[in-house]
């Protein structure tokens, strides 16, 4: 007489699949209407059909892997086959409406009076001082502390953020006219570069175009509930900095500079523009502050770019604004920080004990700790009908 197999109940299957989150939207696939069918046959073979939001969904492998693992863990399941299909236009529209939770399209969620997201625009006077590297590492360190963090790469000319996060070749998924930020190292990332038609397209955008791109990155991207939003601004005091000040009136500014006299001077100007736009300047970060001596070790610090630029900017801005603008930290020159950026693995992940990681993590704690927090607040998402 053959042994009667114990098979999972419908509820067990539903619960198992309910633990699989869409990697981009971060909600259970069962709530998002992404499970078309799930069945376990008497011989223990499981068949699941998952609906992707778009055909070229970059997360298809992750979804297949997660669904397979969830089903394989059920009692009596011997093997799993996952079939991927694509949502119809109607299904996508339904999902989009669900994600917006009744919020009209194109509303900037961060300008709502009830928005609790803490917003930091990372600014610098000149290019190449490490603003994008600092932004990415702060974001990853904040996410590691449990904050929900988003990064907008608003540096239209540089847009190096996707490469630093290791997602330079990932196109964000679109659900109708809604854009899913790209998940990377626990952070939701969107870059102005990813909104271009082609990756190598050269843009020479002026004020109105830059403004439109910012509005799109704020209003058309599904950010969900964020604790902290970081914006990597283009260097200088240009149109994007002004647009950010206008659209995100509650944003604060962090100024990045090197110790060099010339860099500090222009950094002061970037801080002053922020103040003219009624943004508070939270503090100054000095980058590339010193080089640990290759012979004697970190006790001997070589001042490659001079000294005191960060402290000078902090002092000048404090005097100018009449409130304390502290020097938040000084990051040394560090090969692992540079190489981490080159291979898409931020140094706070790849080498958390390196000299630069320690300073970056401390600053992330100080800035992130000041987040207004969302504990106890209800999500604006509306649960969908279960499949
Ligand atoms: N502390 C550091 N030690 C070593 N290399 C660094 C450090 N900070 C940044 N870098 C490197 O310096 C280069 C410029 O950094 P990054 O792109 O972050 O600057 P940026 O200010 O954002 O420039 P831009 O605004 O022109 O895009 C990168 O190659 C980066 O890896």
mmCIF file of C-alpha atoms and ligand atoms in Angstrom:
data_model
loop_
_atom_site.group_PDB
_atom_site.id
_atom_site.type_symbol
_atom_site.label_atom_id
_atom_site.label_comp_id
_atom_site.label_asym_id
_atom_site.label_seq_id
_atom_site.Cartn_x
_atom_site.Cartn_y
_atom_site.Cartn_z
ATOM 1 C CA UNK A 1 0.000 0.000 0.000
ATOM 2 C CA UNK A 2 1.475 3.419 -1.000
ATOM 3 C CA UNK A 3 2.094 6.094 1.609
ATOM 4 C CA UNK A 4 -0.442 8.951 1.490
ATOM 5 C CA UNK A 5 1.428 12.225 1.016
ATOM 6 C CA UNK A 6 0.695 15.148 3.318
ATOM 7 C CA UNK A 7 0.137 18.108 1.078
ATOM 8 C CA UNK A 8 -0.002 21.784 2.095
ATOM 9 C CA UNK A 9 -3.393 23.413 2.507
ATOM 10 C CA UNK A 10 -4.489 26.373 0.388
ATOM 11 C CA UNK A 11 -3.934 28.608 3.392
ATOM 12 C CA UNK A 12 -0.388 27.362 3.845
ATOM 13 C CA UNK A 13 0.358 28.038 0.171
ATOM 14 C CA UNK A 14 -1.118 31.526 0.454
ATOM 15 C CA UNK A 15 0.850 32.270 3.632
ATOM 16 C CA UNK A 16 4.081 30.995 2.075
ATOM 17 C CA UNK A 17 3.641 33.120 -1.046
ATOM 18 C CA UNK A 18 2.571 36.083 1.115
ATOM 19 C CA UNK A 19 6.090 36.122 2.521
ATOM 20 C CA UNK A 20 7.590 36.699 -0.924
ATOM 21 C CA UNK A 21 8.026 40.431 -1.455
ATOM 22 C CA UNK A 22 8.255 42.115 -4.803
ATOM 23 C CA UNK A 23 11.920 43.197 -4.762
ATOM 24 C CA UNK A 24 11.139 46.697 -6.022
ATOM 25 C CA UNK A 25 7.797 47.510 -4.435
ATOM 26 C CA UNK A 26 8.620 45.670 -1.199
ATOM 27 C CA UNK A 27 5.075 44.391 -0.738
ATOM 28 C CA UNK A 28 3.878 40.757 -0.725
ATOM 29 C CA UNK A 29 3.290 39.484 -4.249
ATOM 30 C CA UNK A 30 -0.070 38.106 -3.109
ATOM 31 C CA UNK A 31 -1.245 41.628 -2.189
ATOM 32 C CA UNK A 32 -0.081 43.040 -5.503
ATOM 33 C CA UNK A 33 -2.135 40.643 -7.600
ATOM 34 C CA UNK A 34 1.037 39.057 -8.961
ATOM 35 C CA UNK A 35 0.120 35.418 -8.257
ATOM 36 C CA UNK A 36 -2.139 34.200 -11.037
ATOM 37 C CA UNK A 37 -2.254 30.587 -9.846
ATOM 38 C CA UNK A 38 -0.585 28.270 -7.364
ATOM 39 C CA UNK A 39 -1.221 24.572 -7.204
ATOM 40 C CA UNK A 40 0.344 21.528 -5.526
ATOM 41 C CA UNK A 41 -0.375 18.263 -7.336
ATOM 42 C CA UNK A 42 -0.946 14.970 -5.456
ATOM 43 C CA UNK A 43 2.608 13.836 -6.326
ATOM 44 C CA UNK A 44 4.041 16.933 -4.567
ATOM 45 C CA UNK A 45 4.866 18.906 -7.742
ATOM 46 C CA UNK A 46 4.071 22.614 -7.321
ATOM 47 C CA UNK A 47 3.139 24.895 -10.222
ATOM 48 C CA UNK A 48 3.044 28.668 -9.672
ATOM 49 C CA UNK A 49 2.360 31.358 -12.239
ATOM 50 C CA UNK A 50 3.617 34.807 -11.331
ATOM 51 C CA UNK A 51 2.617 37.930 -13.218
ATOM 52 C CA UNK A 52 5.418 40.448 -13.778
ATOM 53 C CA UNK A 53 4.585 44.120 -14.011
ATOM 54 C CA UNK A 54 6.530 44.396 -17.284
ATOM 55 C CA UNK A 55 8.036 41.844 -19.651
ATOM 56 C CA UNK A 56 11.644 42.905 -19.154
ATOM 57 C CA UNK A 57 11.355 43.037 -15.357
ATOM 58 C CA UNK A 58 14.953 43.092 -14.056
ATOM 59 C CA UNK A 59 13.875 41.227 -10.939
ATOM 60 C CA UNK A 60 12.547 38.102 -12.667
ATOM 61 C CA UNK A 61 15.358 35.857 -11.412
ATOM 62 C CA UNK A 62 14.993 37.074 -7.824
ATOM 63 C CA UNK A 63 11.236 36.496 -7.931
ATOM 64 C CA UNK A 64 11.608 32.991 -9.392
ATOM 65 C CA UNK A 65 14.187 32.121 -6.738
ATOM 66 C CA UNK A 66 12.112 33.489 -3.836
ATOM 67 C CA UNK A 67 8.863 31.844 -4.970
ATOM 68 C CA UNK A 68 10.650 28.517 -5.491
ATOM 69 C CA UNK A 69 12.207 28.694 -2.018
ATOM 70 C CA UNK A 70 8.882 29.619 -0.373
ATOM 71 C CA UNK A 71 7.029 26.736 -2.034
ATOM 72 C CA UNK A 72 9.815 24.184 -1.556
ATOM 73 C CA UNK A 73 9.700 24.796 2.198
ATOM 74 C CA UNK A 74 6.072 23.573 2.387
ATOM 75 C CA UNK A 75 5.343 20.023 3.633
ATOM 76 C CA UNK A 76 5.017 17.439 0.895
ATOM 77 C CA UNK A 77 6.320 19.659 -1.923
ATOM 78 C CA UNK A 78 8.913 17.740 -3.928
ATOM 79 C CA UNK A 79 9.679 20.158 -6.742
ATOM 80 C CA UNK A 80 8.557 23.578 -7.917
ATOM 81 C CA UNK A 81 8.044 25.092 -11.333
ATOM 82 C CA UNK A 82 7.545 28.839 -11.621
ATOM 83 C CA UNK A 83 6.092 30.263 -14.820
ATOM 84 C CA UNK A 84 6.433 33.991 -15.418
ATOM 85 C CA UNK A 85 3.809 35.882 -17.357
ATOM 86 C CA UNK A 86 3.131 39.598 -17.764
ATOM 87 C CA UNK A 87 0.284 41.718 -16.386
ATOM 88 C CA UNK A 88 -2.273 43.077 -18.816
ATOM 89 C CA UNK A 89 -2.586 46.863 -19.182
ATOM 90 C CA UNK A 90 -5.720 46.692 -17.063
ATOM 91 C CA UNK A 91 -3.970 44.766 -14.290
ATOM 92 C CA UNK A 92 -1.109 47.256 -14.329
ATOM 93 C CA UNK A 93 -3.514 50.156 -14.043
ATOM 94 C CA UNK A 94 -5.179 48.487 -11.091
ATOM 95 C CA UNK A 95 -1.802 47.993 -9.415
ATOM 96 C CA UNK A 96 -0.811 51.574 -10.083
ATOM 97 C CA UNK A 97 -4.021 52.852 -8.481
ATOM 98 C CA UNK A 98 -3.377 50.587 -5.517
ATOM 99 C CA UNK A 99 0.180 51.835 -5.053
ATOM 100 C CA UNK A 100 -0.878 55.444 -5.223
ATOM 101 C CA UNK A 101 -3.382 54.702 -2.472
ATOM 102 C CA UNK A 102 -5.742 57.337 -3.795
ATOM 103 C CA UNK A 103 -3.005 59.956 -4.220
ATOM 104 C CA UNK A 104 -3.443 61.784 -7.519
ATOM 105 C CA UNK A 105 -0.723 61.349 -10.110
ATOM 106 C CA UNK A 106 2.212 63.740 -10.121
ATOM 107 C CA UNK A 107 1.772 64.915 -6.577
ATOM 108 C CA UNK A 108 5.092 65.445 -4.844
ATOM 109 C CA UNK A 109 4.576 63.290 -1.722
ATOM 110 C CA UNK A 110 7.395 65.048 0.138
ATOM 111 C CA UNK A 111 5.695 68.429 0.015
ATOM 112 C CA UNK A 112 2.569 67.177 1.763
ATOM 113 C CA UNK A 113 2.166 68.791 5.185
ATOM 114 C CA UNK A 114 1.954 65.348 6.789
ATOM 115 C CA UNK A 115 5.182 64.095 5.182
ATOM 116 C CA UNK A 116 7.607 62.910 7.852
ATOM 117 C CA UNK A 117 10.498 62.177 5.512
ATOM 118 C CA UNK A 118 13.713 63.881 6.499
ATOM 119 C CA UNK A 119 15.339 65.319 3.375
ATOM 120 C CA UNK A 120 19.021 66.134 2.965
ATOM 121 C CA UNK A 121 20.366 67.700 -0.235
ATOM 122 C CA UNK A 122 24.091 66.998 -0.515
ATOM 123 C CA UNK A 123 25.777 70.006 -2.135
ATOM 124 C CA UNK A 124 29.285 71.046 -3.046
ATOM 125 C CA UNK A 125 30.899 74.130 -4.551
ATOM 126 C CA UNK A 126 32.924 72.309 -7.139
ATOM 127 C CA UNK A 127 32.908 68.880 -8.777
ATOM 128 C CA UNK A 128 35.077 65.923 -7.873
ATOM 129 C CA UNK A 129 35.137 66.548 -4.114
ATOM 130 C CA UNK A 130 33.415 63.207 -3.460
ATOM 131 C CA UNK A 131 29.823 64.387 -3.033
ATOM 132 C CA UNK A 132 28.280 61.361 -4.786
ATOM 133 C CA UNK A 133 30.544 58.915 -2.959
ATOM 134 C CA UNK A 134 29.603 60.500 0.372
ATOM 135 C CA UNK A 135 25.867 60.518 -0.497
ATOM 136 C CA UNK A 136 25.831 56.828 -1.457
ATOM 137 C CA UNK A 137 27.764 55.687 1.604
ATOM 138 C CA UNK A 138 25.668 57.769 4.004
ATOM 139 C CA UNK A 139 22.516 56.285 2.466
ATOM 140 C CA UNK A 140 23.721 52.687 2.745
ATOM 141 C CA UNK A 141 24.904 53.228 6.334
ATOM 142 C CA UNK A 142 21.535 54.797 7.247
ATOM 143 C CA UNK A 143 19.660 51.857 5.685
ATOM 144 C CA UNK A 144 21.863 49.440 7.639
ATOM 145 C CA UNK A 145 20.633 51.173 10.813
ATOM 146 C CA UNK A 146 17.071 50.306 9.858
ATOM 147 C CA UNK A 147 15.956 53.513 8.172
ATOM 148 C CA UNK A 148 13.959 53.417 4.949
ATOM 149 C CA UNK A 149 16.169 55.443 2.646
ATOM 150 C CA UNK A 150 15.798 56.814 -0.881
ATOM 151 C CA UNK A 151 18.446 58.494 -3.014
ATOM 152 C CA UNK A 152 17.779 60.850 -5.904
ATOM 153 C CA UNK A 153 20.737 61.432 -8.159
ATOM 154 C CA UNK A 154 19.975 64.952 -9.320
ATOM 155 C CA UNK A 155 23.448 65.502 -10.750
ATOM 156 C CA UNK A 156 22.415 65.659 -14.369
ATOM 157 C CA UNK A 157 25.948 66.117 -15.653
ATOM 158 C CA UNK A 158 27.738 63.652 -13.392
ATOM 159 C CA UNK A 159 25.070 61.087 -12.446
ATOM 160 C CA UNK A 160 27.584 58.689 -10.938
ATOM 161 C CA UNK A 161 25.211 57.380 -8.229
ATOM 162 C CA UNK A 162 23.977 54.268 -10.157
ATOM 163 C CA UNK A 163 27.567 53.117 -10.756
ATOM 164 C CA UNK A 164 28.530 53.613 -7.102
ATOM 165 C CA UNK A 165 25.503 51.503 -6.121
ATOM 166 C CA UNK A 166 26.343 48.880 -8.772
ATOM 167 C CA UNK A 167 23.144 49.409 -10.776
ATOM 168 C CA UNK A 168 24.469 51.419 -13.724
ATOM 169 C CA UNK A 169 22.975 48.964 -16.212
ATOM 170 C CA UNK A 170 19.609 48.539 -14.481
ATOM 171 C CA UNK A 171 16.679 50.365 -16.013
ATOM 172 C CA UNK A 172 13.924 51.157 -13.520
ATOM 173 C CA UNK A 173 10.684 49.229 -14.033
ATOM 174 C CA UNK A 174 7.674 51.264 -15.090
ATOM 175 C CA UNK A 175 4.124 50.403 -14.086
ATOM 176 C CA UNK A 176 2.079 52.554 -16.471
ATOM 177 C CA UNK A 177 3.462 56.051 -15.791
ATOM 178 C CA UNK A 178 4.828 55.133 -12.388
ATOM 179 C CA UNK A 179 8.539 54.417 -12.007
ATOM 180 C CA UNK A 180 9.913 51.903 -9.514
ATOM 181 C CA UNK A 181 13.143 53.035 -7.879
ATOM 182 C CA UNK A 182 15.983 50.548 -8.249
ATOM 183 C CA UNK A 183 16.764 48.653 -5.023
ATOM 184 C CA UNK A 184 20.481 48.542 -4.169
ATOM 185 C CA UNK A 185 22.211 47.762 -0.875
ATOM 186 C CA UNK A 186 18.940 48.315 1.014
ATOM 187 C CA UNK A 187 18.353 51.752 -0.563
ATOM 188 C CA UNK A 188 15.856 52.879 -3.225
ATOM 189 C CA UNK A 189 17.751 54.667 -5.975
ATOM 190 C CA UNK A 190 16.684 56.765 -8.923
ATOM 191 C CA UNK A 191 18.949 58.775 -11.171
ATOM 192 C CA UNK A 192 18.244 61.512 -13.613
ATOM 193 C CA UNK A 193 20.461 59.454 -15.943
ATOM 194 C CA UNK A 194 17.942 56.601 -15.818
ATOM 195 C CA UNK A 195 15.196 58.873 -17.138
ATOM 196 C CA UNK A 196 17.061 59.485 -20.375
ATOM 197 C CA UNK A 197 15.976 57.536 -23.466
ATOM 198 C CA UNK A 198 19.442 56.068 -23.957
ATOM 199 C CA UNK A 199 22.161 55.611 -21.355
ATOM 200 C CA UNK A 200 24.858 57.306 -23.435
ATOM 201 C CA UNK A 201 22.590 60.194 -24.449
ATOM 202 C CA UNK A 202 24.245 63.511 -23.681
ATOM 203 C CA UNK A 203 21.954 65.995 -22.001
ATOM 204 C CA UNK A 204 22.381 69.729 -22.036
ATOM 205 C CA UNK A 205 19.334 70.608 -20.017
ATOM 206 C CA UNK A 206 18.572 74.080 -18.806
ATOM 207 C CA UNK A 207 16.347 75.294 -16.004
ATOM 208 C CA UNK A 208 12.860 74.133 -17.088
ATOM 209 C CA UNK A 209 14.058 70.678 -18.186
ATOM 210 C CA UNK A 210 15.970 70.157 -14.959
ATOM 211 C CA UNK A 211 12.936 71.244 -12.997
ATOM 212 C CA UNK A 212 10.752 68.793 -14.928
ATOM 213 C CA UNK A 213 13.189 65.958 -14.275
ATOM 214 C CA UNK A 214 13.143 66.715 -10.547
ATOM 215 C CA UNK A 215 9.340 66.875 -10.454
ATOM 216 C CA UNK A 216 9.240 63.500 -12.217
ATOM 217 C CA UNK A 217 11.701 61.944 -9.772
ATOM 218 C CA UNK A 218 9.639 63.214 -6.847
ATOM 219 C CA UNK A 219 6.113 62.610 -8.117
ATOM 220 C CA UNK A 220 6.264 59.726 -10.611
ATOM 221 C CA UNK A 221 8.541 57.448 -8.622
ATOM 222 C CA UNK A 222 6.934 55.034 -6.186
ATOM 223 C CA UNK A 223 8.914 55.873 -3.035
ATOM 224 C CA UNK A 224 6.560 54.305 -0.513
ATOM 225 C CA UNK A 225 7.106 55.489 3.031
ATOM 226 C CA UNK A 226 10.636 56.871 3.410
ATOM 227 C CA UNK A 227 12.349 57.922 6.629
ATOM 228 C CA UNK A 228 15.136 59.706 4.810
ATOM 229 C CA UNK A 229 15.604 61.032 1.276
ATOM 230 C CA UNK A 230 19.076 62.076 0.122
ATOM 231 C CA UNK A 231 19.608 64.139 -3.024
ATOM 232 C CA UNK A 232 22.959 64.243 -4.764
ATOM 233 C CA UNK A 233 22.983 67.746 -6.228
ATOM 234 C CA UNK A 234 25.119 68.860 -9.156
ATOM 235 C CA UNK A 235 28.153 70.866 -8.031
ATOM 236 C CA UNK A 236 27.760 74.624 -7.760
ATOM 237 C CA UNK A 237 24.843 76.918 -7.351
ATOM 238 C CA UNK A 238 22.889 76.131 -10.511
ATOM 239 C CA UNK A 239 19.294 75.596 -11.521
ATOM 240 C CA UNK A 240 18.883 72.157 -9.925
ATOM 241 C CA UNK A 241 19.878 73.462 -6.494
ATOM 242 C CA UNK A 242 17.261 76.186 -6.872
ATOM 243 C CA UNK A 243 14.582 73.704 -8.021
ATOM 244 C CA UNK A 244 15.293 71.473 -5.018
ATOM 245 C CA UNK A 245 14.968 74.469 -2.694
ATOM 246 C CA UNK A 246 11.641 75.369 -4.301
ATOM 247 C CA UNK A 247 10.059 71.905 -4.510
ATOM 248 C CA UNK A 248 11.396 70.587 -1.227
ATOM 249 C CA UNK A 249 11.000 73.534 1.085
ATOM 250 C CA UNK A 250 11.538 71.320 4.129
ATOM 251 C CA UNK A 251 14.885 69.992 2.862
ATOM 252 C CA UNK A 252 18.138 70.639 4.673
ATOM 253 C CA UNK A 253 21.520 70.981 3.025
ATOM 254 C CA UNK A 254 24.802 69.249 3.824
ATOM 255 C CA UNK A 255 27.853 70.845 2.208
ATOM 256 C CA UNK A 256 30.781 68.651 1.096
ATOM 257 C CA UNK A 257 34.201 70.194 0.578
ATOM 258 C CA UNK A 258 37.872 69.236 0.534
ATOM 259 C CA UNK A 259 40.363 70.939 2.876
ATOM 260 C CA UNK A 260 41.615 73.062 -0.018
ATOM 261 C CA UNK A 261 41.230 76.841 0.162
ATOM 262 C CA UNK A 262 39.697 77.147 -3.333
ATOM 263 C CA UNK A 263 37.183 74.331 -2.718
ATOM 264 C CA UNK A 264 36.153 75.791 0.623
ATOM 265 C CA UNK A 265 35.496 79.194 -0.871
ATOM 266 C CA UNK A 266 33.023 77.877 -3.468
ATOM 267 C CA UNK A 267 31.484 75.517 -0.894
ATOM 268 C CA UNK A 268 30.552 78.582 1.184
ATOM 269 C CA UNK A 269 28.694 79.920 -1.826
ATOM 270 C CA UNK A 270 26.730 76.656 -2.212
ATOM 271 C CA UNK A 271 25.748 76.937 1.454
ATOM 272 C CA UNK A 272 24.720 80.553 1.069
ATOM 273 C CA UNK A 273 22.412 79.791 -1.877
ATOM 274 C CA UNK A 274 20.692 77.166 0.283
ATOM 275 C CA UNK A 275 20.075 79.741 2.957
ATOM 276 C CA UNK A 276 18.653 82.181 0.395
ATOM 277 C CA UNK A 277 16.182 79.428 -0.533
ATOM 278 C CA UNK A 278 15.268 79.146 3.155
ATOM 279 C CA UNK A 279 16.874 75.725 3.552
ATOM 280 C CA UNK A 280 18.726 75.059 6.765
ATOM 281 C CA UNK A 281 22.368 74.060 6.365
ATOM 282 C CA UNK A 282 22.778 71.058 8.670
ATOM 283 C CA UNK A 283 26.538 70.871 8.541
ATOM 284 C CA UNK A 284 29.723 70.482 6.557
ATOM 285 C CA UNK A 285 31.567 67.293 5.606
ATOM 286 C CA UNK A 286 35.250 67.532 4.781
ATOM 287 C CA UNK A 287 36.364 64.820 2.343
ATOM 288 C CA UNK A 288 39.876 63.766 1.283
ATOM 289 C CA UNK A 289 41.089 65.349 4.521
ATOM 290 C CA UNK A 290 44.343 63.465 4.921
ATOM 291 C CA UNK A 291 46.204 60.446 3.686
ATOM 292 C CA UNK A 292 47.404 57.813 6.154
ATOM 293 C CA UNK A 293 51.194 57.630 5.667
ATOM 294 C CA UNK A 294 51.951 54.511 3.593
ATOM 295 C CA UNK A 295 55.112 53.951 5.685
ATOM 296 C CA UNK A 296 54.243 54.891 9.291
ATOM 297 C CA UNK A 297 50.484 54.140 9.258
ATOM 298 C CA UNK A 298 47.440 56.257 10.244
ATOM 299 C CA UNK A 299 49.229 57.986 13.138
ATOM 300 C CA UNK A 300 51.061 60.059 10.528
ATOM 301 C CA UNK A 301 48.551 61.968 8.450
ATOM 302 C CA UNK A 302 49.674 63.570 5.204
ATOM 303 C CA UNK A 303 47.690 66.700 4.312
ATOM 304 C CA UNK A 304 47.505 66.195 0.550
ATOM 305 C CA UNK A 305 44.978 68.995 -0.035
ATOM 306 C CA UNK A 306 46.044 71.302 2.811
ATOM 307 C CA UNK A 307 44.104 71.649 6.035
ATOM 308 C CA UNK A 308 41.155 73.366 7.613
ATOM 309 C CA UNK A 309 38.796 73.844 4.639
ATOM 310 C CA UNK A 310 35.872 72.072 6.289
ATOM 311 C CA UNK A 311 36.246 73.874 9.595
ATOM 312 C CA UNK A 312 36.534 77.180 7.758
ATOM 313 C CA UNK A 313 33.312 76.639 5.775
ATOM 314 C CA UNK A 314 31.510 75.580 8.973
ATOM 315 C CA UNK A 315 32.732 78.675 10.818
ATOM 316 C CA UNK A 316 31.899 81.087 8.001
ATOM 317 C CA UNK A 317 28.390 79.677 7.547
ATOM 318 C CA UNK A 318 27.786 79.717 11.310
ATOM 319 C CA UNK A 319 28.680 83.398 11.436
ATOM 320 C CA UNK A 320 26.715 84.213 8.293
ATOM 321 C CA UNK A 321 23.475 82.461 9.339
ATOM 322 C CA UNK A 322 23.593 83.035 13.098
ATOM 323 C CA UNK A 323 22.979 79.374 13.978
ATOM 324 C CA UNK A 324 25.494 76.547 14.456
ATOM 325 C CA UNK A 325 26.650 74.885 11.239
ATOM 326 C CA UNK A 326 28.973 72.168 12.578
ATOM 327 C CA UNK A 327 31.730 70.253 10.849
ATOM 328 C CA UNK A 328 30.037 66.832 10.820
ATOM 329 C CA UNK A 329 33.181 64.817 10.105
ATOM 330 C CA UNK A 330 36.412 64.519 8.143
ATOM 331 C CA UNK A 331 36.859 61.593 5.762
ATOM 332 C CA UNK A 332 40.412 60.534 4.921
ATOM 333 C CA UNK A 333 41.663 59.683 1.460
ATOM 334 C CA UNK A 334 41.060 55.965 1.245
ATOM 335 C CA UNK A 335 41.736 53.626 -1.654
ATOM 336 C CA UNK A 336 38.928 51.264 -0.567
ATOM 337 C CA UNK A 337 36.442 54.144 -0.707
ATOM 338 C CA UNK A 338 37.465 54.884 -4.290
ATOM 339 C CA UNK A 339 37.640 51.241 -5.430
ATOM 340 C CA UNK A 340 34.306 50.434 -3.740
ATOM 341 C CA UNK A 341 32.703 53.193 -5.822
ATOM 342 C CA UNK A 342 34.287 51.810 -8.983
ATOM 343 C CA UNK A 343 32.882 48.295 -8.501
ATOM 344 C CA UNK A 344 29.466 49.270 -7.144
ATOM 345 C CA UNK A 345 30.122 48.118 -3.596
ATOM 346 C CA UNK A 346 30.025 51.090 -1.175
ATOM 347 C CA UNK A 347 32.889 50.954 1.321
ATOM 348 C CA UNK A 348 30.563 50.930 4.352
ATOM 349 C CA UNK A 349 29.472 47.479 3.087
ATOM 350 C CA UNK A 350 32.728 46.128 1.650
ATOM 351 C CA UNK A 351 35.101 47.333 4.382
ATOM 352 C CA UNK A 352 33.100 48.622 7.373
ATOM 353 C CA UNK A 353 36.169 48.999 9.586
ATOM 354 C CA UNK A 354 38.202 51.130 7.172
ATOM 355 C CA UNK A 355 39.020 54.655 8.349
ATOM 356 C CA UNK A 356 36.589 56.231 5.880
ATOM 357 C CA UNK A 357 33.759 53.786 6.750
ATOM 358 C CA UNK A 358 34.015 54.563 10.445
ATOM 359 C CA UNK A 359 33.600 58.328 9.878
ATOM 360 C CA UNK A 360 30.818 57.840 7.319
ATOM 361 C CA UNK A 361 28.906 55.493 9.610
ATOM 362 C CA UNK A 362 29.194 57.918 12.525
ATOM 363 C CA UNK A 363 27.857 60.761 10.393
ATOM 364 C CA UNK A 364 25.028 58.554 9.080
ATOM 365 C CA UNK A 365 24.039 57.790 12.677
ATOM 366 C CA UNK A 366 24.101 61.461 13.629
ATOM 367 C CA UNK A 367 22.051 62.569 10.603
ATOM 368 C CA UNK A 368 19.766 59.507 10.527
ATOM 369 C CA UNK A 369 19.131 59.714 14.249
ATOM 370 C CA UNK A 370 17.632 63.095 13.661
ATOM 371 C CA UNK A 371 15.019 61.544 11.383
ATOM 372 C CA UNK A 372 11.498 62.450 12.375
ATOM 373 C CA UNK A 373 10.588 58.762 12.167
ATOM 374 C CA UNK A 374 7.426 57.041 11.077
ATOM 375 C CA UNK A 375 6.778 54.728 14.006
ATOM 376 C CA UNK A 376 3.082 54.234 14.570
ATOM 377 C CA UNK A 377 2.056 55.930 11.337
ATOM 378 C CA UNK A 378 -0.256 54.021 9.035
ATOM 379 C CA UNK A 379 0.899 53.334 5.521
ATOM 380 C CA UNK A 380 -0.896 55.086 2.703
ATOM 381 C CA UNK A 381 -0.946 51.846 0.698
ATOM 382 C CA UNK A 382 -4.280 50.159 0.267
ATOM 383 C CA UNK A 383 -4.227 46.366 0.414
ATOM 384 C CA UNK A 384 -5.248 44.799 -2.874
ATOM 385 C CA UNK A 385 -7.723 42.041 -3.402
ATOM 386 C CA UNK A 386 -5.984 38.735 -2.931
ATOM 387 C CA UNK A 387 -5.455 36.621 -5.986
HETATM 388 N N1 LIG B 1 37.925 59.992 0.511
HETATM 389 C C1 LIG B 1 38.239 59.543 -0.710
HETATM 390 N N2 LIG B 1 39.360 58.804 -0.914
HETATM 391 C C2 LIG B 1 39.675 58.337 -2.147
HETATM 392 N N3 LIG B 1 38.953 58.573 -3.252
HETATM 393 C C3 LIG B 1 37.820 59.298 -3.115
HETATM 394 C C4 LIG B 1 37.388 59.808 -1.844
HETATM 395 N N4 LIG B 1 36.215 60.469 -2.031
HETATM 396 C C5 LIG B 1 35.925 60.368 -3.338
HETATM 397 N N5 LIG B 1 36.877 59.677 -3.997
HETATM 398 C C6 LIG B 1 36.960 59.404 -5.439
HETATM 399 O O1 LIG B 1 37.021 60.677 -6.101
HETATM 400 C C7 LIG B 1 36.316 60.636 -7.340
HETATM 401 C C8 LIG B 1 35.234 61.750 -7.357
HETATM 402 O O2 LIG B 1 34.240 61.396 -6.405
HETATM 403 P P1 LIG B 1 32.690 61.678 -6.659
HETATM 404 O O3 LIG B 1 32.281 61.244 -8.014
HETATM 405 O O4 LIG B 1 31.970 61.129 -5.488
HETATM 406 O O5 LIG B 1 32.730 63.258 -6.587
HETATM 407 P P2 LIG B 1 31.586 64.327 -6.866
HETATM 408 O O6 LIG B 1 31.880 65.470 -5.995
HETATM 409 O O7 LIG B 1 30.266 63.701 -6.768
HETATM 410 O O8 LIG B 1 31.908 64.693 -8.345
HETATM 411 P P3 LIG B 1 30.881 65.257 -9.456
HETATM 412 O O9 LIG B 1 30.004 66.222 -8.780
HETATM 413 O O10 LIG B 1 31.816 65.850 -10.458
HETATM 414 O O11 LIG B 1 30.131 64.046 -9.930
HETATM 415 C C9 LIG B 1 35.748 59.239 -7.451
HETATM 416 O O12 LIG B 1 36.630 58.463 -8.219
HETATM 417 C C10 LIG B 1 35.729 58.730 -6.008
HETATM 418 O O13 LIG B 1 35.842 57.326 -5.924
#
